[in-house]
């Protein structure tokens, strides 16, 4: 078997399939196809394989949410469309709203208030800071950026953001969260401020986390340092969880951290995670929450990468795993159903 | 016979690919070579089924037969290539375990493959994406799709053809396999269903 004859058979098989899908398919063509299939075993094999590719392509319709005749946007387009043409960004309407808000608040630039950027649930905004630095802001997040001549202060008021800060000794950057401050030494790292505490993951460079219960987000920028102050320096691959003044640090691979930052491209990417973890992630990005109605489902394990807005796609996957979903009081309730068999 | 082949034999593709890659990873096989071996396995199975049909009228071979063919073919190749050695003969023996009905991990990986296809689809140029979307996904006739895109039917046909070829290459490429392989290693998907 040579690649050449395989390619030839594939090309011909595809031509036959195209012809079959056209309006002019006749019984005579059917007979021709039959005799073509008899010529060599390569022909039926290629024909069957390309036919299943065609069927998979038909399945892509589950992923498009556009109107009939409208090709769905590429993922990266979904993110930028909101900025350029809000009218077409039905899909990213939440994004558009956050941009409008960001621009409206942007007029306060250089006032002591700084610029405030807010994303709604499901939103994602990239804020360029000018000096080859930028901040990617995840769902349901608010930050404030104040740039002075000699220092830059960023407040993460709530939510999660990925900071990519170019080294600049003359104008150091400090990130503040309600009880911690993070001194940036030219680096790329993510910060997630959640109810249970702070989660910091470092991709490159070095950051210093200073935690103090008594350090308020506003006012005096220096930690009071009298009690409960903890300081830790994080290197690439370090992941720190800060809660109640205590900092725990563990090592992860940079690749793992990258994966947990799949939200940058509007995706949820989990490996060998429980259904509970998946749902917690989806609920961060969608206004309509998913709840588990049957505790036996909680520990089902899944791996995969999903568009965070594509709850329907996720639910249809679960359906194949025997999990049914119903809508009650504007919540999606998951219960176990019968395992559906395909093929 | 076509339908049987599609439903019973080509559905083993993930398992087959995995075993082919496992066996030949020592000699840096190209994507094309994997495709060739795969095609070769299918061709042999098809021929055998065709013989059976002529002899007995019933062509249905057990799914495990596909893996037997693959095993023999890979051993043949191994003999031809001195450098090549079958890395894990236990893997070849345990293959029959892969031959099974639809399982949760299979469904999950089907959906992952669809995600992969979506990624491939997104890499096409705008025109090709449009052609595939209108004709392939939405099932519009070539004429309708061509009219919507304001191109001739012939151009649409060619654009669609090229796009499908590109999808075919991209979808079977190795990074898709790597992802599928990662999914396979997760053992506990089948619990609690």
Short mmCIF file of C-alpha atoms in Angstrom, two decimals:
data_model
loop_
_atom_site.label_atom_id
_atom_site.label_comp_id
_atom_site.label_asym_id
_atom_site.label_seq_id
_atom_site.Cartn_x
_atom_site.Cartn_y
_atom_site.Cartn_z
CA UNK A 1 0.00 0.00 0.00
CA UNK A 2 1.52 3.30 -1.01
CA UNK A 3 0.52 6.70 0.25
CA UNK A 4 -0.07 7.66 -3.34
CA UNK A 5 -2.73 5.08 -4.07
CA UNK A 6 -4.36 5.72 -0.71
CA UNK A 7 -4.56 9.45 -1.44
CA UNK A 8 -5.92 8.74 -4.87
CA UNK A 9 -8.61 6.50 -3.41
CA UNK A 10 -9.45 9.13 -0.79
CA UNK A 11 -9.80 11.85 -3.40
CA UNK A 12 -12.08 9.71 -5.53
CA UNK A 13 -14.12 8.58 -2.54
CA UNK A 14 -14.67 12.19 -1.53
CA UNK A 15 -15.75 13.05 -5.08
CA UNK A 16 -18.29 10.24 -4.96
CA UNK A 17 -19.62 11.42 -1.61
CA UNK A 18 -19.91 14.97 -2.92
CA UNK A 19 -21.77 13.72 -5.92
CA UNK A 20 -24.10 11.70 -3.74
CA UNK A 21 -24.92 14.83 -1.77
CA UNK A 22 -25.66 16.80 -4.92
CA UNK A 23 -29.02 17.17 -6.59
CA UNK A 24 -28.07 15.25 -9.72
CA UNK A 25 -27.61 11.81 -8.17
CA UNK A 26 -29.18 9.22 -10.47
CA UNK A 27 -29.59 5.42 -10.46
CA UNK A 28 -26.92 5.33 -13.16
CA UNK A 29 -24.52 7.06 -10.78
CA UNK A 30 -25.41 4.54 -8.13
CA UNK A 31 -24.40 1.76 -10.51
CA UNK A 32 -21.16 3.57 -11.35
CA UNK A 33 -20.38 3.95 -7.67
CA UNK A 34 -21.02 0.25 -7.16
CA UNK A 35 -18.58 -0.72 -9.86
CA UNK A 36 -16.01 1.79 -8.56
CA UNK A 37 -16.30 0.15 -5.16
CA UNK A 38 -15.50 -3.22 -6.75
CA UNK A 39 -12.28 -2.07 -8.41
CA UNK A 40 -10.04 -2.48 -5.38
CA UNK A 41 -10.44 -2.90 -1.64
CA UNK A 42 -8.89 0.54 -1.23
CA UNK A 43 -12.03 2.08 -2.65
CA UNK A 44 -14.67 0.83 -0.20
CA UNK A 45 -12.31 1.40 2.73
CA UNK A 46 -11.61 5.02 1.79
CA UNK A 47 -15.25 5.55 0.97
CA UNK A 48 -16.38 4.33 4.39
CA UNK A 49 -13.74 6.33 6.24
CA UNK A 50 -14.53 9.58 4.47
CA UNK A 51 -18.22 8.96 4.94
CA UNK A 52 -17.70 8.82 8.68
CA UNK A 53 -15.68 12.04 8.50
CA UNK A 54 -18.65 13.63 6.73
CA UNK A 55 -20.95 12.42 9.51
CA UNK A 56 -18.68 13.90 12.13
CA UNK A 57 -18.72 17.18 10.26
CA UNK A 58 -22.51 17.09 10.39
CA UNK A 59 -22.20 16.70 14.16
CA UNK A 60 -20.42 20.06 14.31
CA UNK A 61 -23.87 21.66 14.28
CA UNK A 62 -24.07 20.97 18.00
CA UNK A 63 -21.25 23.42 18.46
CA UNK A 64 -22.51 26.27 16.36
CA UNK A 65 -24.96 28.58 17.99
CA UNK A 66 -25.38 30.94 15.08
CA UNK A 67 -28.44 31.51 12.96
CA UNK A 68 -29.07 29.25 9.94
CA UNK A 69 -26.68 30.20 7.17
CA UNK A 70 -24.35 31.93 9.56
CA UNK A 71 -20.97 30.37 10.11
CA UNK A 72 -20.06 30.36 13.79
CA UNK A 73 -17.23 32.61 14.83
CA UNK A 74 -13.86 31.14 15.58
CA UNK A 75 -13.08 31.05 19.25
CA UNK A 76 -10.53 33.83 19.07
CA UNK A 77 -12.97 35.90 17.02
CA UNK A 78 -15.57 35.57 19.74
CA UNK A 79 -13.22 37.35 22.07
CA UNK A 80 -12.36 40.24 19.79
CA UNK A 81 -15.72 40.64 18.09
CA UNK A 82 -17.22 42.33 21.11
CA UNK A 83 -14.72 45.13 20.84
CA UNK A 84 -15.14 45.66 17.13
CA UNK A 85 -18.71 44.92 16.20
CA UNK A 86 -21.03 44.49 19.16
CA UNK A 87 -23.96 43.99 16.76
CA UNK A 88 -22.69 40.66 15.52
CA UNK A 89 -21.42 39.55 18.87
CA UNK A 90 -24.66 38.03 20.04
CA UNK A 91 -22.60 35.24 21.48
CA UNK A 92 -20.34 37.60 23.31
CA UNK A 93 -22.96 40.07 24.39
CA UNK A 94 -21.74 39.91 27.95
CA UNK A 95 -18.26 40.77 26.74
CA UNK A 96 -19.56 43.78 24.87
CA UNK A 97 -21.27 45.03 27.97
CA UNK A 98 -18.07 44.82 29.94
CA UNK A 99 -16.17 46.72 27.27
CA UNK A 100 -18.71 49.52 27.33
CA UNK A 101 -18.41 49.69 31.07
CA UNK A 102 -14.64 49.68 30.88
CA UNK A 103 -14.59 52.50 28.34
CA UNK A 104 -17.14 54.52 30.29
CA UNK A 105 -15.05 54.24 33.41
CA UNK A 106 -11.89 54.84 31.45
CA UNK A 107 -12.49 58.58 31.37
CA UNK A 108 -11.37 58.59 34.96
CA UNK A 109 -7.88 57.71 33.80
CA UNK A 110 -5.14 59.47 35.71
CA UNK A 111 -7.57 60.58 38.34
CA UNK A 112 -6.71 59.11 41.70
CA UNK A 113 -9.58 56.69 41.17
CA UNK A 114 -7.72 55.00 38.33
CA UNK A 115 -9.38 52.90 35.69
CA UNK A 116 -11.82 50.28 36.80
CA UNK A 117 -12.47 47.23 34.65
CA UNK A 118 -15.38 44.96 35.40
CA UNK A 119 -16.41 41.75 33.68
CA UNK A 120 -19.84 40.19 34.10
CA UNK A 121 -20.37 36.46 34.50
CA UNK A 122 -19.01 34.85 31.32
CA UNK A 123 -16.94 37.91 30.40
CA UNK A 124 -13.30 38.07 29.40
CA UNK A 125 -11.33 41.26 28.78
CA UNK A 126 -7.72 41.95 27.91
CA UNK A 127 -6.34 45.23 29.26
CA UNK A 128 -3.09 46.36 27.65
CA UNK A 129 -1.01 48.44 30.03
CA UNK A 130 1.17 50.01 27.38
CA UNK A 131 4.68 48.89 28.31
CA UNK A 132 4.40 45.37 26.82
CA UNK A 133 2.39 44.39 29.86
CA UNK A 134 -1.20 43.30 29.93
CA UNK A 135 -3.87 41.89 32.18
CA UNK A 136 -6.42 39.28 31.15
CA UNK A 137 -9.52 39.53 33.28
CA UNK A 138 -11.66 36.45 33.76
CA UNK A 139 -15.38 36.08 34.45
CA UNK A 140 -17.08 38.05 37.23
CA UNK A 141 -14.06 40.14 38.13
CA UNK A 142 -13.27 43.75 38.98
CA UNK A 143 -9.87 45.38 39.00
CA UNK A 144 -8.63 48.92 39.28
CA UNK A 145 -5.42 50.12 37.67
CA UNK A 146 -3.60 53.22 38.84
CA UNK A 147 -0.41 54.23 37.10
CA UNK A 148 1.79 56.92 38.52
CA UNK A 149 5.20 58.12 37.39
CA UNK A 150 7.07 55.85 39.75
CA UNK A 151 4.78 52.98 40.58
CA UNK A 152 1.78 51.12 39.34
CA UNK A 153 -0.90 49.85 41.66
CA UNK A 154 -3.47 47.27 40.62
CA UNK A 155 -6.32 46.33 42.94
CA UNK A 156 -7.98 42.99 42.37
CA UNK A 157 -11.28 43.82 44.01
CA UNK A 158 -12.79 40.43 43.29
CA UNK A 159 -12.45 37.59 40.78
CA UNK A 160 -9.49 36.27 38.78
CA UNK A 161 -6.91 37.80 36.47
CA UNK A 162 -3.73 36.81 34.67
CA UNK A 163 -0.97 39.40 34.84
CA UNK A 164 1.79 39.55 32.27
CA UNK A 165 4.04 42.32 33.50
CA UNK A 166 7.27 43.35 31.77
CA UNK A 167 10.17 43.93 34.14
CA UNK A 168 10.57 47.59 34.98
CA UNK A 169 12.75 48.53 37.89
CA UNK A 170 11.87 52.19 37.54
CA UNK A 171 8.15 51.64 37.82
CA UNK A 172 7.41 48.55 39.92
CA UNK A 173 3.97 47.04 39.92
CA UNK A 174 2.12 45.89 42.98
CA UNK A 175 -1.12 43.93 42.99
CA UNK A 176 -3.41 44.38 45.97
CA UNK A 177 -6.17 42.11 47.09
CA UNK A 178 -8.26 42.78 50.18
CA UNK A 179 -5.74 41.27 52.57
CA UNK A 180 -2.60 40.67 50.55
CA UNK A 181 -0.25 42.51 48.38
CA UNK A 182 1.79 40.96 45.61
CA UNK A 183 4.96 42.69 44.59
CA UNK A 184 5.76 42.07 40.97
CA UNK A 185 9.30 41.69 39.74
CA UNK A 186 8.58 41.31 35.99
CA UNK A 187 6.63 38.18 35.50
CA UNK A 188 3.55 36.32 34.40
CA UNK A 189 1.22 35.01 37.05
CA UNK A 190 -2.45 34.55 37.83
CA UNK A 191 -4.37 35.60 40.88
CA UNK A 192 -7.80 34.36 41.88
CA UNK A 193 -9.43 35.99 44.86
CA UNK A 194 -12.20 33.70 46.05
CA UNK A 195 -14.27 33.41 49.17
CA UNK A 196 -11.96 30.87 50.75
CA UNK A 197 -8.85 32.93 50.12
CA UNK A 198 -6.37 33.78 47.44
CA UNK A 199 -4.88 31.52 44.78
CA UNK A 200 -1.67 32.61 43.06
CA UNK A 201 0.06 30.65 40.29
CA UNK A 202 3.34 31.78 38.72
CA UNK A 203 4.22 31.02 35.11
CA UNK A 204 7.48 32.93 34.79
CA UNK A 205 9.56 35.39 36.74
CA UNK A 206 9.19 35.94 40.44
CA UNK A 207 6.58 37.46 42.70
CA UNK A 208 6.45 38.13 46.40
CA UNK A 209 3.20 37.59 48.25
CA UNK A 210 2.68 39.44 51.50
CA UNK A 211 -0.34 38.47 53.47
CA UNK A 212 -1.77 40.33 56.38
CA UNK A 213 -5.24 40.25 57.82
CA UNK A 214 -4.90 43.80 58.95
CA UNK A 215 -3.86 45.29 55.62
CA UNK A 216 -6.86 47.01 54.03
CA UNK A 217 -7.17 47.23 50.25
CA UNK A 218 -7.31 51.00 50.37
CA UNK A 219 -5.35 53.62 52.26
CA UNK A 220 -1.89 52.85 53.51
CA UNK A 221 -0.17 50.67 50.98
CA UNK A 222 2.36 49.16 53.36
CA UNK A 223 1.39 46.13 55.39
CA UNK A 224 1.30 47.06 59.03
CA UNK A 225 3.49 44.09 59.74
CA UNK A 226 2.78 43.92 63.42
CA UNK A 227 1.04 40.58 63.51
CA UNK A 228 0.01 37.80 61.14
CA UNK A 229 2.16 39.09 58.35
CA UNK A 230 3.46 36.33 56.10
CA UNK A 231 5.80 36.81 53.19
CA UNK A 232 6.65 34.26 50.56
CA UNK A 233 8.53 34.51 47.27
CA UNK A 234 7.15 32.43 44.42
CA UNK A 235 9.07 31.07 41.44
CA UNK A 236 7.76 29.63 38.14
CA UNK A 237 5.60 26.57 38.80
CA UNK A 238 4.79 27.67 42.34
CA UNK A 239 1.16 27.75 43.32
CA UNK A 240 0.23 29.46 46.56
CA UNK A 241 -3.03 29.34 48.46
CA UNK A 242 -3.48 32.10 50.95
CA UNK A 243 -6.22 31.92 53.53
CA UNK A 244 -6.56 33.51 56.95
CA UNK A 245 -3.08 34.87 56.82
CA UNK A 246 -1.44 31.49 56.26
CA UNK A 247 0.25 30.72 52.95
CA UNK A 248 0.70 27.23 51.59
CA UNK A 249 2.90 26.75 48.55
CA UNK A 250 3.12 23.73 46.28
CA UNK A 251 4.94 22.95 43.05
CA UNK A 252 3.08 22.29 39.83
CA UNK A 253 4.40 22.09 36.32
CA UNK A 254 4.08 25.24 34.26
CA UNK A 255 2.11 23.15 31.75
CA UNK A 256 -0.46 22.29 34.44
CA UNK A 257 -0.79 25.94 35.32
CA UNK A 258 -1.20 26.85 31.66
CA UNK A 259 -3.99 24.30 31.44
CA UNK A 260 -5.77 25.77 34.43
CA UNK A 261 -5.60 29.09 32.60
CA UNK A 262 -7.58 27.80 29.62
CA UNK A 263 -10.09 30.54 30.39
CA UNK A 264 -7.81 32.90 28.45
CA UNK A 265 -9.23 31.35 25.31
CA UNK A 266 -12.74 31.03 26.68
CA UNK A 267 -12.35 27.41 27.66
CA UNK A 268 -12.56 25.08 30.61
CA UNK A 269 -9.84 22.44 30.56
CA UNK A 270 -9.80 19.81 33.30
CA UNK A 271 -8.06 16.46 33.42
CA UNK A 272 -9.46 13.61 35.47
CA UNK A 273 -11.74 15.90 37.42
CA UNK A 274 -15.00 15.08 39.17
CA UNK A 275 -18.34 16.19 37.81
CA UNK A 276 -18.54 18.43 40.87
CA UNK A 277 -15.38 20.26 39.81
CA UNK A 278 -16.59 20.61 36.24
CA UNK A 279 -19.88 22.08 37.40
CA UNK A 280 -18.16 24.51 39.74
CA UNK A 281 -16.15 25.74 36.75
CA UNK A 282 -19.14 26.05 34.41
CA UNK A 283 -21.07 27.90 37.11
CA UNK A 284 -18.38 30.56 37.25
CA UNK A 285 -19.01 31.43 33.63
CA UNK A 286 -22.76 31.10 33.28
CA UNK A 287 -25.62 32.92 34.90
CA UNK A 288 -27.85 29.85 34.92
CA UNK A 289 -26.31 27.53 37.50
CA UNK A 290 -26.02 23.76 37.33
CA UNK A 291 -26.75 21.76 40.49
CA UNK A 292 -26.47 18.04 41.14
CA UNK A 293 -29.74 16.45 42.15
CA UNK A 294 -28.31 12.99 42.72
CA UNK A 295 -25.23 12.75 44.97
CA UNK A 296 -24.12 9.52 43.33
CA UNK A 297 -23.17 11.58 40.26
CA UNK A 298 -20.75 13.85 42.07
CA UNK A 299 -17.73 11.61 41.73
CA UNK A 300 -18.05 10.77 38.03
CA UNK A 301 -14.68 11.54 36.49
CA UNK A 302 -14.20 13.33 33.22
CA UNK A 303 -11.48 14.89 31.19
CA UNK A 304 -11.92 17.39 28.48
CA UNK A 305 -11.80 20.84 27.14
CA UNK A 306 -15.00 22.77 26.65
CA UNK A 307 -16.03 26.23 25.62
CA UNK A 308 -17.06 27.75 28.92
CA UNK A 309 -20.24 29.23 27.45
CA UNK A 310 -21.28 25.97 25.85
CA UNK A 311 -23.35 24.50 28.66
CA UNK A 312 -25.64 22.77 26.16
CA UNK A 313 -22.70 20.90 24.65
CA UNK A 314 -21.57 19.81 28.09
CA UNK A 315 -25.06 18.67 29.03
CA UNK A 316 -25.41 16.68 25.84
CA UNK A 317 -22.13 14.96 26.67
CA UNK A 318 -23.50 14.13 30.11
CA UNK A 319 -26.61 12.74 28.50
CA UNK A 320 -24.43 10.21 26.74
CA UNK A 321 -22.98 9.28 30.11
CA UNK A 322 -26.47 8.64 31.43
CA UNK A 323 -26.94 11.95 33.22
CA UNK A 324 -30.20 13.75 32.58
CA UNK A 325 -30.69 17.47 32.96
CA UNK A 326 -33.88 19.36 33.73
CA UNK A 327 -34.56 23.01 34.36
CA UNK A 328 -36.13 23.83 37.73
CA UNK A 329 -36.51 27.37 39.04
CA UNK A 330 -33.95 28.61 36.55
CA UNK A 331 -31.41 26.04 37.67
CA UNK A 332 -30.19 23.06 35.68
CA UNK A 333 -30.68 19.99 37.83
CA UNK A 334 -28.72 16.83 36.99
CA UNK A 335 -30.16 13.43 37.78
CA UNK A 336 -29.08 9.96 36.73
CA UNK A 337 -31.00 8.50 33.84
CA UNK A 338 -30.46 5.42 31.77
CA UNK A 339 -27.25 4.98 29.90
CA UNK A 340 -28.05 5.68 26.29
CA UNK A 341 -26.27 3.52 23.79
CA UNK A 342 -25.19 4.78 20.46
CA UNK A 343 -24.35 2.99 17.22
CA UNK B 1 -21.27 -4.83 3.86
CA UNK B 2 -20.34 -1.15 3.68
CA UNK B 3 -22.55 -0.40 6.64
CA UNK B 4 -21.21 -3.31 8.63
CA UNK B 5 -17.67 -2.17 7.88
CA UNK B 6 -18.42 1.36 8.95
CA UNK B 7 -20.16 0.39 12.17
CA UNK B 8 -18.02 -2.51 13.30
CA UNK B 9 -14.59 -2.04 11.81
CA UNK B 10 -13.73 1.60 11.27
CA UNK B 11 -15.12 2.38 14.73
CA UNK B 12 -12.03 0.61 16.08
CA UNK B 13 -9.88 3.37 14.63
CA UNK B 14 -8.81 4.92 17.91
CA UNK B 15 -7.67 1.61 19.30
CA UNK B 16 -5.88 0.78 16.06
CA UNK B 17 -4.12 4.09 15.86
CA UNK B 18 -3.02 3.77 19.42
CA UNK B 19 -1.52 0.36 18.84
CA UNK B 20 0.15 1.42 15.61
CA UNK B 21 1.73 4.41 17.25
CA UNK B 22 2.83 2.34 20.23
CA UNK B 23 4.49 -0.18 17.99
CA UNK B 24 6.31 2.13 15.66
CA UNK B 25 7.24 5.00 17.91
CA UNK B 26 10.85 3.86 17.88
CA UNK B 27 11.30 4.97 14.29
CA UNK B 28 9.64 8.35 14.22
CA UNK B 29 6.91 7.40 11.81
CA UNK B 30 5.28 10.21 9.90
CA UNK B 31 1.59 10.87 9.97
CA UNK B 32 1.39 9.45 6.46
CA UNK B 33 2.95 6.16 7.50
CA UNK B 34 0.44 5.68 10.30
CA UNK B 35 -2.33 6.42 7.83
CA UNK B 36 -0.88 3.93 5.36
CA UNK B 37 -0.66 1.14 7.91
CA UNK B 38 -4.18 1.89 9.07
CA UNK B 39 -5.47 1.79 5.55
CA UNK B 40 -3.59 -1.45 4.99
CA UNK B 41 -5.25 -3.08 8.00
CA UNK B 42 -8.67 -2.03 6.74
CA UNK B 43 -7.96 -3.23 3.23
CA UNK B 44 -6.93 -6.67 4.49
CA UNK B 45 -10.03 -6.94 6.66
CA UNK B 46 -12.20 -5.85 3.77
CA UNK B 47 -10.65 -8.42 1.44
CA UNK B 48 -11.10 -11.18 3.99
CA UNK B 49 -14.73 -10.21 4.51
CA UNK B 50 -15.27 -10.16 0.74
CA UNK B 51 -13.81 -13.69 0.49
CA UNK B 52 -16.09 -14.89 3.25
CA UNK B 53 -19.05 -13.41 1.51
CA UNK B 54 -18.26 -15.26 -1.69
CA UNK B 55 -17.69 -18.53 0.18
CA UNK B 56 -20.44 -18.51 2.79
CA UNK B 57 -22.62 -15.50 2.12
CA UNK B 58 -21.91 -14.16 5.61
CA UNK B 59 -19.02 -11.75 5.87
CA UNK B 60 -19.20 -10.72 9.51
CA UNK B 61 -15.84 -11.08 11.19
CA UNK B 62 -15.37 -10.58 14.90
CA UNK B 63 -14.01 -7.17 15.83
CA UNK B 64 -11.02 -8.84 17.44
CA UNK B 65 -10.02 -9.99 13.97
CA UNK B 66 -9.14 -6.39 13.11
CA UNK B 67 -6.55 -6.37 15.87
CA UNK B 68 -5.20 -9.72 14.80
CA UNK B 69 -4.63 -8.31 11.34
CA UNK B 70 -2.99 -5.23 12.80
CA UNK B 71 -0.76 -7.38 14.98
CA UNK B 72 0.42 -9.51 12.06
CA UNK B 73 0.97 -6.52 9.86
CA UNK B 74 3.01 -4.74 12.50
CA UNK B 75 5.12 -7.80 13.10
CA UNK B 76 5.74 -8.02 9.36
CA UNK B 77 6.84 -4.43 9.26
CA UNK B 78 9.00 -5.04 12.29
CA UNK B 79 10.79 -7.84 10.50
CA UNK B 80 11.35 -5.67 7.47
CA UNK B 81 12.78 -2.82 9.45
CA UNK B 82 15.74 -3.96 11.48
CA UNK B 83 15.70 -0.85 13.59
CA UNK B 84 12.11 -1.29 14.49
CA UNK B 85 11.02 -3.43 17.35
CA UNK B 86 7.65 -4.00 18.82
CA UNK B 87 7.99 -2.14 22.05
CA UNK B 88 5.42 -3.85 24.13
CA UNK B 89 4.23 -7.19 23.04
CA UNK B 90 1.87 -7.31 26.04
CA UNK B 91 0.12 -4.32 24.55
CA UNK B 92 -0.55 -6.27 21.42
CA UNK B 93 -1.90 -9.17 23.44
CA UNK B 94 -4.13 -7.05 25.59
CA UNK B 95 -5.68 -5.49 22.54
CA UNK B 96 -8.73 -7.64 22.62
CA UNK B 97 -9.72 -5.82 25.77
CA UNK B 98 -10.20 -2.73 23.67
CA UNK B 99 -12.70 -4.47 21.50
CA UNK B 100 -15.86 -3.67 23.26
CA UNK B 101 -19.22 -2.10 23.07
CA UNK B 102 -19.86 1.50 23.67
CA UNK B 103 -18.54 2.55 27.05
CA UNK B 104 -18.66 5.86 28.86
CA UNK B 105 -15.05 6.59 28.05
CA UNK B 106 -15.77 5.87 24.44
CA UNK B 107 -18.63 8.35 24.42
CA UNK B 108 -16.55 10.92 26.23
CA UNK B 109 -13.72 10.48 23.77
CA UNK B 110 -16.15 10.71 20.85
CA UNK B 111 -17.03 14.12 22.13
CA UNK B 112 -13.41 15.01 22.57
CA UNK B 113 -12.82 14.00 19.00
CA UNK B 114 -15.61 16.30 17.99
CA UNK B 115 -13.87 19.08 19.89
CA UNK B 116 -10.73 18.24 17.94
CA UNK B 117 -12.66 18.42 14.72
CA UNK B 118 -13.95 21.81 15.78
CA UNK B 119 -10.37 22.94 16.30
CA UNK B 120 -9.44 21.68 12.83
CA UNK B 121 -12.50 23.39 11.40
CA UNK B 122 -11.43 26.65 13.02
CA UNK B 123 -8.05 26.44 11.32
CA UNK B 124 -9.59 26.50 7.84
CA UNK B 125 -9.71 29.71 5.88
CA UNK B 126 -12.94 31.73 6.05
CA UNK B 127 -14.18 30.58 2.66
CA UNK B 128 -13.49 26.94 3.34
CA UNK B 129 -15.15 27.16 6.72
CA UNK B 130 -18.17 28.72 5.12
CA UNK B 131 -18.33 26.05 2.43
CA UNK B 132 -18.07 23.24 4.99
CA UNK B 133 -20.58 24.88 7.28
CA UNK B 134 -23.24 25.52 4.66
CA UNK B 135 -22.89 22.34 2.65
CA UNK B 136 -21.50 19.82 5.13
CA UNK B 137 -22.95 20.88 8.46
CA UNK B 138 -26.22 22.53 7.54
CA UNK B 139 -26.72 20.15 4.64
CA UNK B 140 -27.63 22.78 2.07
CA UNK B 141 -27.35 21.78 -1.56
CA UNK B 142 -24.23 22.84 -3.42
CA UNK B 143 -26.34 25.27 -5.40
CA UNK B 144 -27.83 26.95 -2.32
CA UNK B 145 -24.50 27.11 -0.57
CA UNK B 146 -22.83 28.56 -3.66
CA UNK B 147 -25.59 31.16 -4.01
CA UNK B 148 -25.22 32.19 -0.37
CA UNK B 149 -21.48 32.59 -0.82
CA UNK B 150 -21.93 34.32 -4.21
CA UNK B 151 -19.62 31.88 -5.98
CA UNK B 152 -20.24 29.39 -8.75
CA UNK B 153 -21.31 25.86 -7.95
CA UNK B 154 -18.09 24.49 -9.42
CA UNK B 155 -16.00 26.74 -7.19
CA UNK B 156 -18.00 25.65 -4.18
CA UNK B 157 -17.49 22.01 -5.06
CA UNK B 158 -13.73 22.47 -5.30
CA UNK B 159 -13.52 24.62 -2.15
CA UNK B 160 -15.50 22.07 -0.21
CA UNK B 161 -13.36 19.23 -1.54
CA UNK B 162 -10.13 20.93 -0.50
CA UNK B 163 -11.57 21.81 2.89
CA UNK B 164 -12.60 18.22 3.56
CA UNK B 165 -9.16 16.97 2.56
CA UNK B 166 -7.59 19.42 4.99
CA UNK B 167 -9.98 18.36 7.74
CA UNK B 168 -9.16 14.74 7.00
CA UNK B 169 -5.43 15.36 7.39
CA UNK B 170 -5.75 17.57 10.42
CA UNK B 171 -8.22 15.31 12.19
CA UNK B 172 -6.04 12.24 11.86
CA UNK B 173 -2.86 14.05 12.81
CA UNK B 174 -0.75 13.16 15.77
CA UNK B 175 -1.65 15.87 18.20
CA UNK B 176 -5.21 14.63 17.98
CA UNK B 177 -3.88 11.23 18.87
CA UNK B 178 -1.88 12.53 21.75
CA UNK B 179 -4.99 14.06 23.25
CA UNK B 180 -7.03 10.97 22.68
CA UNK B 181 -4.27 8.93 24.27
CA UNK B 182 -4.28 11.12 27.34
CA UNK B 183 -7.98 10.53 27.73
CA UNK B 184 -7.51 6.80 27.48
CA UNK B 185 -5.19 6.67 30.42
CA UNK B 186 -7.86 7.77 32.84
CA UNK B 187 -9.06 4.58 34.42
CA UNK B 188 -12.03 5.48 36.52
CA UNK B 189 -14.42 6.97 34.00
CA UNK B 190 -16.56 3.91 33.94
CA UNK B 191 -17.46 3.96 37.61
CA UNK B 192 -20.77 4.99 39.06
CA UNK B 193 -22.83 5.12 35.95
#
